[in-house]
PDB file of C-alpha atoms in Angstrom:
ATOM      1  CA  UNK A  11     -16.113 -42.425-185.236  1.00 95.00           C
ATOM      2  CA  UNK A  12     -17.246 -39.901-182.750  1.00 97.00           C
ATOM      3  CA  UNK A  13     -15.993 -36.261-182.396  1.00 98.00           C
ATOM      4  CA  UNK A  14     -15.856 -34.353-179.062  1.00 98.00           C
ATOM      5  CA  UNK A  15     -15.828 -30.669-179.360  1.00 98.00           C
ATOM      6  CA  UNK A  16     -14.874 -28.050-176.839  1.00 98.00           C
ATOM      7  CA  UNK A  17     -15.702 -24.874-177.159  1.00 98.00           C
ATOM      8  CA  UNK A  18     -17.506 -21.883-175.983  1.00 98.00           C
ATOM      9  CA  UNK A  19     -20.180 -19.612-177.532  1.00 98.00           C
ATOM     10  CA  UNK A  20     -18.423 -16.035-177.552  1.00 98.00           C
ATOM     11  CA  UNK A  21     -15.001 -17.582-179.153  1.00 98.00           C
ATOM     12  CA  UNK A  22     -15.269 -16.667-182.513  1.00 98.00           C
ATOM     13  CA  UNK A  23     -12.900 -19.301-184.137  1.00 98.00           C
ATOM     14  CA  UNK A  24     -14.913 -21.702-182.634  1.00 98.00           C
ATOM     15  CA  UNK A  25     -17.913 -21.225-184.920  1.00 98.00           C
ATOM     16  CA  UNK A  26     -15.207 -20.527-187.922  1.00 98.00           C
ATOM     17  CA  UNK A  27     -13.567 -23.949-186.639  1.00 98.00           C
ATOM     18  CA  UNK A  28     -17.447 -25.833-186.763  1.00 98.00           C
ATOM     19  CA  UNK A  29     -17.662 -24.432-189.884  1.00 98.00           C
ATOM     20  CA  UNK A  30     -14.322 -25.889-190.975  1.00 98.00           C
ATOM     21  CA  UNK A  31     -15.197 -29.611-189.446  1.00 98.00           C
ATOM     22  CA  UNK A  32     -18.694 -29.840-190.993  1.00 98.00           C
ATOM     23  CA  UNK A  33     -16.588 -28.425-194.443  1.00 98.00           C
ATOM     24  CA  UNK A  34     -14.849 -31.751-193.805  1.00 98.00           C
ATOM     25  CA  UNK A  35     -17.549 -33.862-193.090  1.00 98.00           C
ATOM     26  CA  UNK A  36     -19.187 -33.485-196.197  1.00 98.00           C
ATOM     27  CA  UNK A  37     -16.176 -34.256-198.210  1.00 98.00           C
ATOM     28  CA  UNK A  38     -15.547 -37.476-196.102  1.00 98.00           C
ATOM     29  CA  UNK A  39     -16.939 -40.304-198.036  1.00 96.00           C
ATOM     30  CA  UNK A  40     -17.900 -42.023-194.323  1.00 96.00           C
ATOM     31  CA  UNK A  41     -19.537 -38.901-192.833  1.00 96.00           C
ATOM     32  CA  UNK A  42     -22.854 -40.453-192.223  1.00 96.00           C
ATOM     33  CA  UNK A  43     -20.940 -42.618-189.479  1.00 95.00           C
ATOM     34  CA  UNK A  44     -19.349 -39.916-187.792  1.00 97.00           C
ATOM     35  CA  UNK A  45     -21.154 -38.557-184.406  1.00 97.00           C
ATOM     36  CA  UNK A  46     -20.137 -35.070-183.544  1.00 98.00           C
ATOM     37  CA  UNK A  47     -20.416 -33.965-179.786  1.00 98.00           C
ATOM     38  CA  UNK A  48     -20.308 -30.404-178.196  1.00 98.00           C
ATOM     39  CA  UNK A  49     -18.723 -30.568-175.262  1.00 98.00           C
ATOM     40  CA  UNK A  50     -18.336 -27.093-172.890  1.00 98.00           C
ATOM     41  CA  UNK A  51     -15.329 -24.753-172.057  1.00 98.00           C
ATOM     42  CA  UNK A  52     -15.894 -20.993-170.334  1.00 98.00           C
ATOM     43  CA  UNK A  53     -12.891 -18.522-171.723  1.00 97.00           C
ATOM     44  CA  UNK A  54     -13.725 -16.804-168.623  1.00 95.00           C
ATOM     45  CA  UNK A  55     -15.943 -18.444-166.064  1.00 96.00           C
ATOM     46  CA  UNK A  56     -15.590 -15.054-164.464  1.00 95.00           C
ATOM     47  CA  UNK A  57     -16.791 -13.051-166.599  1.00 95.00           C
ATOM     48  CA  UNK A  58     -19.700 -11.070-166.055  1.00 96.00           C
ATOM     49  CA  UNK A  59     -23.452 -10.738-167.293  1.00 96.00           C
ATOM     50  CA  UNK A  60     -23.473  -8.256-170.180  1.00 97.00           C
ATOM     51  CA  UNK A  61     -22.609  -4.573-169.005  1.00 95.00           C
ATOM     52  CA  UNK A  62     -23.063  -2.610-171.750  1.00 96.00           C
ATOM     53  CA  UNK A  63     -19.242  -2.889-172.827  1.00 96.00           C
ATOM     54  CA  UNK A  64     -18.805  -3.444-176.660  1.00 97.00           C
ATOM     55  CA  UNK A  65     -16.723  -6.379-177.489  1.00 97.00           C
ATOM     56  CA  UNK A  66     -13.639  -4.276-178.502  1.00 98.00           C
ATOM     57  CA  UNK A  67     -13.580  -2.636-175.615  1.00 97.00           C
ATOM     58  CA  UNK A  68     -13.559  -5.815-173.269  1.00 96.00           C
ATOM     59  CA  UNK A  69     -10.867  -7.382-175.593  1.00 95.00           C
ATOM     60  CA  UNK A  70      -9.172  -3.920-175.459  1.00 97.00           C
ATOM     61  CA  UNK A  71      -8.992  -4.464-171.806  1.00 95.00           C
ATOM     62  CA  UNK A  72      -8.905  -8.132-171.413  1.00 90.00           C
ATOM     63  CA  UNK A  73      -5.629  -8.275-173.554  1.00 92.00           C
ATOM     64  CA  UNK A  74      -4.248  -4.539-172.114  1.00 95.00           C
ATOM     65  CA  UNK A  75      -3.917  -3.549-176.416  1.00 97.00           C
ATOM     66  CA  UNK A  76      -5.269  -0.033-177.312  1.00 97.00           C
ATOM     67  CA  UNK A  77      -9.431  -0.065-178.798  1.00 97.00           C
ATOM     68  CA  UNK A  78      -7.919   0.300-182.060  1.00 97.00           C
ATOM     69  CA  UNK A  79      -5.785  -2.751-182.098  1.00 97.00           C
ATOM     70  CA  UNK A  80      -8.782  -4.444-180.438  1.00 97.00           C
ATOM     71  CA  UNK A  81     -11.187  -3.298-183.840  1.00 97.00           C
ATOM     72  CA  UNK A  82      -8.195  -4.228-186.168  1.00 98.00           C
ATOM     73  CA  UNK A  83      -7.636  -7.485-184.436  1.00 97.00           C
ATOM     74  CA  UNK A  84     -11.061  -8.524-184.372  1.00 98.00           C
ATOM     75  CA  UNK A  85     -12.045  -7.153-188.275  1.00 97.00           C
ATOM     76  CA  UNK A  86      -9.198  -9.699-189.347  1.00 97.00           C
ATOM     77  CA  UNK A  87     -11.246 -12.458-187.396  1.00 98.00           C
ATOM     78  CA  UNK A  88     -14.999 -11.070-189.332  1.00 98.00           C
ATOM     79  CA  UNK A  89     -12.477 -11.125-192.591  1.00 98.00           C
ATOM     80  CA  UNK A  90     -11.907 -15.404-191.723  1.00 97.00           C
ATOM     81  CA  UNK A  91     -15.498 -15.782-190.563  1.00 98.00           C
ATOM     82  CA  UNK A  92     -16.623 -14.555-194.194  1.00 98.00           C
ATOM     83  CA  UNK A  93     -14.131 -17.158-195.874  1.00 97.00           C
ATOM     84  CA  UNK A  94     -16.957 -19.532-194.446  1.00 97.00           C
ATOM     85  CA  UNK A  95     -19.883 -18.065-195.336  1.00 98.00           C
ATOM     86  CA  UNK A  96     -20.104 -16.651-191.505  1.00 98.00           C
ATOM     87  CA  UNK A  97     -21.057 -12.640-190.533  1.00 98.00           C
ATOM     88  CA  UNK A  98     -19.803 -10.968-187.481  1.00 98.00           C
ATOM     89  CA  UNK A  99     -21.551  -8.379-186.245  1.00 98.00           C
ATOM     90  CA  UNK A 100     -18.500  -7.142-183.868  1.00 98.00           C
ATOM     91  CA  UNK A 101     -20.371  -3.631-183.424  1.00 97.00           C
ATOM     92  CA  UNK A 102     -23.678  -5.396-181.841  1.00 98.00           C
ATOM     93  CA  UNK A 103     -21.815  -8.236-180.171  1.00 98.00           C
ATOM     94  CA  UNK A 104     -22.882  -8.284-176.156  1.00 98.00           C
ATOM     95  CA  UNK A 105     -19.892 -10.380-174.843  1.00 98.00           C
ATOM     96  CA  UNK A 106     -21.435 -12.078-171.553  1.00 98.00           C
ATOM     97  CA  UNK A 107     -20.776 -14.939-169.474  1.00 98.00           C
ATOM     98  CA  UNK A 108     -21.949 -17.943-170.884  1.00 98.00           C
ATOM     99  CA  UNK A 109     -22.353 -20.902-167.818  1.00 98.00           C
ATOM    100  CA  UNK A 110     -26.285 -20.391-168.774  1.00 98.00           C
ATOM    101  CA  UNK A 111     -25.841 -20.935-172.725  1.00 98.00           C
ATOM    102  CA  UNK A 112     -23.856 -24.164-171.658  1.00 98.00           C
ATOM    103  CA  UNK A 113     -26.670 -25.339-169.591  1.00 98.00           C
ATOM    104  CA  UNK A 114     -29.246 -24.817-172.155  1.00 98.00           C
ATOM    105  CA  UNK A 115     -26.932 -26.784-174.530  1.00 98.00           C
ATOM    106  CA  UNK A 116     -27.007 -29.994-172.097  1.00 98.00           C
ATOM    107  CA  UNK A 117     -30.476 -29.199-171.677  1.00 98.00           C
ATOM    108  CA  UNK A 118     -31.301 -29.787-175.743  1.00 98.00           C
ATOM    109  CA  UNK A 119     -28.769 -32.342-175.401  1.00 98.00           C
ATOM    110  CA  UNK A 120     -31.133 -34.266-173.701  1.00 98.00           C
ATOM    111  CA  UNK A 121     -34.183 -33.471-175.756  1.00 98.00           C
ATOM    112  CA  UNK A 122     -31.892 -34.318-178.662  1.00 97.00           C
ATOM    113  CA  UNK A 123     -31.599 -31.016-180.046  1.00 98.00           C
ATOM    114  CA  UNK A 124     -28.022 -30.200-179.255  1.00 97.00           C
ATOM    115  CA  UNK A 125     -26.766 -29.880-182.869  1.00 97.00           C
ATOM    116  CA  UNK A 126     -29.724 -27.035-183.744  1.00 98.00           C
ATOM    117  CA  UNK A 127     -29.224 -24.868-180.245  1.00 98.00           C
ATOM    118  CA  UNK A 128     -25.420 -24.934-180.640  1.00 98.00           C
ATOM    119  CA  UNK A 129     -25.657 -23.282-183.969  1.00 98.00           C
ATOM    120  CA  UNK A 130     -28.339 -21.094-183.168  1.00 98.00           C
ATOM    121  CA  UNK A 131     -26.769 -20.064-179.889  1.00 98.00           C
ATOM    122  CA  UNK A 132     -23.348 -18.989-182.195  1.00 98.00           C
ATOM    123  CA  UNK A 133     -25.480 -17.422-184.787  1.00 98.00           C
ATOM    124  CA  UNK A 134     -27.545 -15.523-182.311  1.00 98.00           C
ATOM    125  CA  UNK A 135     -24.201 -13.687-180.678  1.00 98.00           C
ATOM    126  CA  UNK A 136     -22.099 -13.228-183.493  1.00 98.00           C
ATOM    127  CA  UNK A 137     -24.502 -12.140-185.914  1.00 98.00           C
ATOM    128  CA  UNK A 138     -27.469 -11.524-184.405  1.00 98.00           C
ATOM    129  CA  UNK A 139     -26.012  -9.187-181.470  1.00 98.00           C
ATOM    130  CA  UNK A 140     -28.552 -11.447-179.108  1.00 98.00           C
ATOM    131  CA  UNK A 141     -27.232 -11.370-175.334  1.00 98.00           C
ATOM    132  CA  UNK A 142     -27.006 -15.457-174.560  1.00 98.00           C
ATOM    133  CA  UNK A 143     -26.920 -14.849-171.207  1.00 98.00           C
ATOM    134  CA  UNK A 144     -29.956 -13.442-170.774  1.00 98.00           C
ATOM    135  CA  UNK A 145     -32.659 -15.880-169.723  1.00 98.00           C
ATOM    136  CA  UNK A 146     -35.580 -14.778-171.718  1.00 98.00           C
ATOM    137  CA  UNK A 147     -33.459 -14.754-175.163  1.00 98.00           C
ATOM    138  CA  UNK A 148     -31.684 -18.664-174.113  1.00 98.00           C
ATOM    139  CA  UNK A 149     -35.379 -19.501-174.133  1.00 98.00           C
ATOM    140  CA  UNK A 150     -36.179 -17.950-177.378  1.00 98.00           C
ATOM    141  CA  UNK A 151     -33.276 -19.483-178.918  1.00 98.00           C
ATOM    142  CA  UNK A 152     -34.374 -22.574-177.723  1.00 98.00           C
ATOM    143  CA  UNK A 153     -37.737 -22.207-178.955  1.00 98.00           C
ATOM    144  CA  UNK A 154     -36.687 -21.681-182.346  1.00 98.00           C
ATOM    145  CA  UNK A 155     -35.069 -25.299-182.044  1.00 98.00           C
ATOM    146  CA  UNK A 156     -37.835 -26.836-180.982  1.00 98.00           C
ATOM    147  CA  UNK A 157     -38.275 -26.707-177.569  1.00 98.00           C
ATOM    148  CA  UNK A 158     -40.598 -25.940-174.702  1.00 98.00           C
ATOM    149  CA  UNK A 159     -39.639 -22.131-173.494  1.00 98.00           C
ATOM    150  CA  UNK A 160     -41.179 -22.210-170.544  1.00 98.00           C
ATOM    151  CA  UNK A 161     -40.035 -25.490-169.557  1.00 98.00           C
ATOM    152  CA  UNK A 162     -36.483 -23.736-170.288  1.00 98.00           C
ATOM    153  CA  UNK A 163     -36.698 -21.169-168.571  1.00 98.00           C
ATOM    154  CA  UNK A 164     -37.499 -23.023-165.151  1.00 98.00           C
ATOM    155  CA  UNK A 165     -34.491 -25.253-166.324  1.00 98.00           C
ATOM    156  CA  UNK A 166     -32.401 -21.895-166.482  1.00 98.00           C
ATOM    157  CA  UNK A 167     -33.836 -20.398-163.505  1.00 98.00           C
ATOM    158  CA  UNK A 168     -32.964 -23.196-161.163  1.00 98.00           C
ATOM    159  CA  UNK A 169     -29.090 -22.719-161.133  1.00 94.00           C
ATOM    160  CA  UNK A 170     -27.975 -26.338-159.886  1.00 97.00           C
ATOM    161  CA  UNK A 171     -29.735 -27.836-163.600  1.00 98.00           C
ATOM    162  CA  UNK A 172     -27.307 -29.030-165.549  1.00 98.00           C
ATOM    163  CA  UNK A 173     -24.593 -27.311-163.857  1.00 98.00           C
ATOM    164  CA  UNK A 174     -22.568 -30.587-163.218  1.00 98.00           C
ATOM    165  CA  UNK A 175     -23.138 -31.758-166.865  1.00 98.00           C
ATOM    166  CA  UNK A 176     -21.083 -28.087-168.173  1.00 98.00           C
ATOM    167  CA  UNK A 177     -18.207 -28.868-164.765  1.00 98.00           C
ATOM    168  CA  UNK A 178     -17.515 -32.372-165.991  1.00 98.00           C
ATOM    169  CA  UNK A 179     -17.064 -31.227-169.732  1.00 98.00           C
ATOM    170  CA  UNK A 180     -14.432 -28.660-168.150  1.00 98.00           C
ATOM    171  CA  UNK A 181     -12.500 -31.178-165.864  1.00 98.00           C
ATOM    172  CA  UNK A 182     -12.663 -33.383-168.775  1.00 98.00           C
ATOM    173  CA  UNK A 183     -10.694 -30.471-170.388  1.00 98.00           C
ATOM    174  CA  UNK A 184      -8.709 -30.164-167.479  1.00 97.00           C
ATOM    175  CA  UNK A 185      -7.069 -33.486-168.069  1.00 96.00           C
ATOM    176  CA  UNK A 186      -6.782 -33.452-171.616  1.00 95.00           C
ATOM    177  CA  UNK A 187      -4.605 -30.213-170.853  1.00 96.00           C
ATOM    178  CA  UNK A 188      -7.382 -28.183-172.980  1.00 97.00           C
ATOM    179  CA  UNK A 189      -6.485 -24.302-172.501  1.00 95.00           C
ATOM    180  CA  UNK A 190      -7.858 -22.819-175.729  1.00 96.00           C
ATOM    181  CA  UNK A 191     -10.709 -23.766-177.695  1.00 98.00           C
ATOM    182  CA  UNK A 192     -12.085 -25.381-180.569  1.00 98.00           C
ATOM    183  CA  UNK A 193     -10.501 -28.367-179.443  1.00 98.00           C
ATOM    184  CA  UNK A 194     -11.775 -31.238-181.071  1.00 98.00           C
ATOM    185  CA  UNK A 195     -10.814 -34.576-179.882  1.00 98.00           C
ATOM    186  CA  UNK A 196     -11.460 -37.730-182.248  1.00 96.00           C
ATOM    187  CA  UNK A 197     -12.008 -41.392-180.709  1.00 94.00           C
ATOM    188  CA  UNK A 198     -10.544 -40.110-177.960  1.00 91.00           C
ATOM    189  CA  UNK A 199      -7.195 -41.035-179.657  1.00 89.00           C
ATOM    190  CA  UNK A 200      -6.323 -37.674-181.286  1.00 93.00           C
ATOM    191  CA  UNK A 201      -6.449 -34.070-180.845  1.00 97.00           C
ATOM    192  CA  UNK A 202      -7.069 -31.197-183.283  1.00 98.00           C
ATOM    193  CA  UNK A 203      -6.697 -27.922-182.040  1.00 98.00           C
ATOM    194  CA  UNK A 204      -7.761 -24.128-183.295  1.00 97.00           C
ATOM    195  CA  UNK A 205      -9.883 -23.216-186.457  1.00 98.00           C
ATOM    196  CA  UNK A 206      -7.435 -25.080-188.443  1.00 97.00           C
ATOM    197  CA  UNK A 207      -8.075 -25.419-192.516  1.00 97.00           C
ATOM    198  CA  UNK A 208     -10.666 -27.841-193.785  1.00 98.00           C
ATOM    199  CA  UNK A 209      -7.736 -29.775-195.456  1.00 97.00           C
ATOM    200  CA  UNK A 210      -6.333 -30.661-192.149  1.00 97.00           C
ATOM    201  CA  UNK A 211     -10.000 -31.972-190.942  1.00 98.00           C
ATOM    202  CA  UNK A 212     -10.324 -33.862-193.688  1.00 97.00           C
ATOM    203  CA  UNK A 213      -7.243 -35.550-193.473  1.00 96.00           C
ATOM    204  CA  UNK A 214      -7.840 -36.214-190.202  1.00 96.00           C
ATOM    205  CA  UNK A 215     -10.710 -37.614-190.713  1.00 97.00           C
ATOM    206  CA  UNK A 216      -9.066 -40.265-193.208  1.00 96.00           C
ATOM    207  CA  UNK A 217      -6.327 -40.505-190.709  1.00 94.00           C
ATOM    208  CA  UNK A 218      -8.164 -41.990-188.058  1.00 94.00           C
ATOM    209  CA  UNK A 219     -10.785 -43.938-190.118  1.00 94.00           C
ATOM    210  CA  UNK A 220      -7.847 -46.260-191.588  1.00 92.00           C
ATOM    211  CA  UNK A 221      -6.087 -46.699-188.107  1.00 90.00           C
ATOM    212  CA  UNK A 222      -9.714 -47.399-186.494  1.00 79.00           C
ATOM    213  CA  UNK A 223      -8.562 -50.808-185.080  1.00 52.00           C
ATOM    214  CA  UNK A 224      -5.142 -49.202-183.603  1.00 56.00           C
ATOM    215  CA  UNK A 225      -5.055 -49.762-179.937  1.00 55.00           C
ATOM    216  CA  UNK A 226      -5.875 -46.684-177.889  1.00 55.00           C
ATOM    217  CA  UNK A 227      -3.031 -44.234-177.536  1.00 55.00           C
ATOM    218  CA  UNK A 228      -2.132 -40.873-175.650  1.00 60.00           C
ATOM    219  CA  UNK A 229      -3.536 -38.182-177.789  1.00 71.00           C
ATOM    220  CA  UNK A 230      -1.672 -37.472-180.625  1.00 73.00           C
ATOM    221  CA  UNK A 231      -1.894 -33.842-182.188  1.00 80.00           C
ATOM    222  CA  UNK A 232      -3.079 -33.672-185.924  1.00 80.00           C
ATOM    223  CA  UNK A 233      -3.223 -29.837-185.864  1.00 77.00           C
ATOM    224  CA  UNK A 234      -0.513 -28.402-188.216  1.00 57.00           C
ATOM    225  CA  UNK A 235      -0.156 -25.299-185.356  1.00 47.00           C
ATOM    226  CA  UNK A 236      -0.654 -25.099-181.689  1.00 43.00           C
ATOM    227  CA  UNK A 237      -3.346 -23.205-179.934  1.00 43.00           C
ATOM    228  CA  UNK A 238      -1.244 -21.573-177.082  1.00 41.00           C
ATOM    229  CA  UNK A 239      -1.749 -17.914-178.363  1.00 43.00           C
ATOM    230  CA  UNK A 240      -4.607 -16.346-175.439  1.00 43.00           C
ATOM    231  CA  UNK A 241      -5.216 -13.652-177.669  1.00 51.00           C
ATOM    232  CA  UNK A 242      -7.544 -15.287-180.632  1.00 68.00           C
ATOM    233  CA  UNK A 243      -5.226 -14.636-183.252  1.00 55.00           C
ATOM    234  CA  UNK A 244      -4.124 -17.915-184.117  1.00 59.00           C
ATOM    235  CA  UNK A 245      -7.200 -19.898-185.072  1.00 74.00           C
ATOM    236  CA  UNK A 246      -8.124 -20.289-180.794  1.00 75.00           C
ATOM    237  CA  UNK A 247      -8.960 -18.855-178.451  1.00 84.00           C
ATOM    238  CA  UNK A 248      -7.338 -19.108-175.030  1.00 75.00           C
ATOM    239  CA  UNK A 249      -7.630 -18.477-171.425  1.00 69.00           C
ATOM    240  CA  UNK A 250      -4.784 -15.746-170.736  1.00 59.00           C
ATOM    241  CA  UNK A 251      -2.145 -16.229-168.328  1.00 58.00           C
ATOM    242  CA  UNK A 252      -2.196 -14.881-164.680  1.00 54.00           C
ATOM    243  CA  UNK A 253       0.190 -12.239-164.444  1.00 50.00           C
TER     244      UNK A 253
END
């Protein structure tokens, strides 16, 4: 059984959503034959490089609420990211584009170590306050996995390296209809979308295992809600409408 996973580094129910899947996994009596796959998505491809701006004040003015709403809205999120064991620093958070965290990712995907960086890169913005899309800290982060920093930072600072690798995850997503992550797509058969409860992993899971030998379908939504809401309230996050 193999799981794809799209999501992006500064979307905070996507490490709440990991956290929910691997929850799953270790209930699911065939876990050890399950491959999980990370597969990219930008919120905002725009965005910039980390300007100083705290992370309630660009959701503040991403989502046109008031900074208060923005500090309620996103202490309800730390509140579901401690239900898992997970701390969010929102205070120290430096939101920042993240094209350059989802190279390094297909960069340790090669070198096998994409499971360790994608945690580490998640851990190192929401609770470390780290800025991921600065070059010296990707390559620190990827240090700490394993790898070669120097040899990532000449990855990182050649800007066609596995640029293609991160566009093809997001056209990928483009078909699929993806526009808010986690998004986790199993056998390529069935969708689950959002940070939804372990429960509805697991039976997923179970789900799919006993209709393995069903012949391919159009994917078929196990998620109990939908992940339209482009204000990461709902257990996704989503890339806001044009107005």
């Amino acid at each position: 059984m193999k799981i794809e996973v799209w999501s992006d580094f500064v979307c905070p129910f996507c490490y709440i959503g990991k956290r929910h899947l691997e929850e799953a996994l270790a209930q699911f009596p065939n876990r050890d034959q399950v491959e999980v796959e990370f597969k990219s998505f930008e919120l905002d491809p725009n965005s910039p490089k980390y300007s100083g701006e705290s992370i309630h004040e660009v959701l503040a003015g991403k989502y046109r609420m008031s900074l208060e709403q923005a500090k309620q809205a996103n202490q309800s999120v730390g509140q579901q990211a401690a239900n898992v064991g997970l701390s969010y620093n929102f205070d120290t958070m430096k939101p920042t584009n993240t094209f350059d965290a989802h190279r390094l990712a297909k960069f340790a995907k090669e070198h096998g170590k994409e499971t360790e960086v994608t945690e580490k890169l998640l851990h190192a913005y929401f609770t470390d306050g780290k800025n991921i899309g600065d070059y010296e800290t990707l390559a620190d982060i990827a240090a700490a996995a394993g790898l070669d920093s120097l040899e990532v930072l000449n990855v990182l600072q050649d800007q066609t390296s596995f640029a293609n690798d991160v566009r093809i995850d997001e056209s990928i997503a483009q078909q699929y209809g993806i526009s808010g992550v986690p998004y986790f797509v199993i056998n390529q058969k069935y969708a689950i979308s959002g940070a939804q409860p372990i429960a509805t992993f697991l039976g997923a899971l179970q789900q799919v295992w006993q209709e393995e030998s069903a012949a391919p379908v159009v994917l078929k939504d196990l998620s109990t809600e939908s992940a339209e809401d482009a204000t990461c309230t709902d257990g996704s996050c989503g890339i806001p409408e044009k107005k």
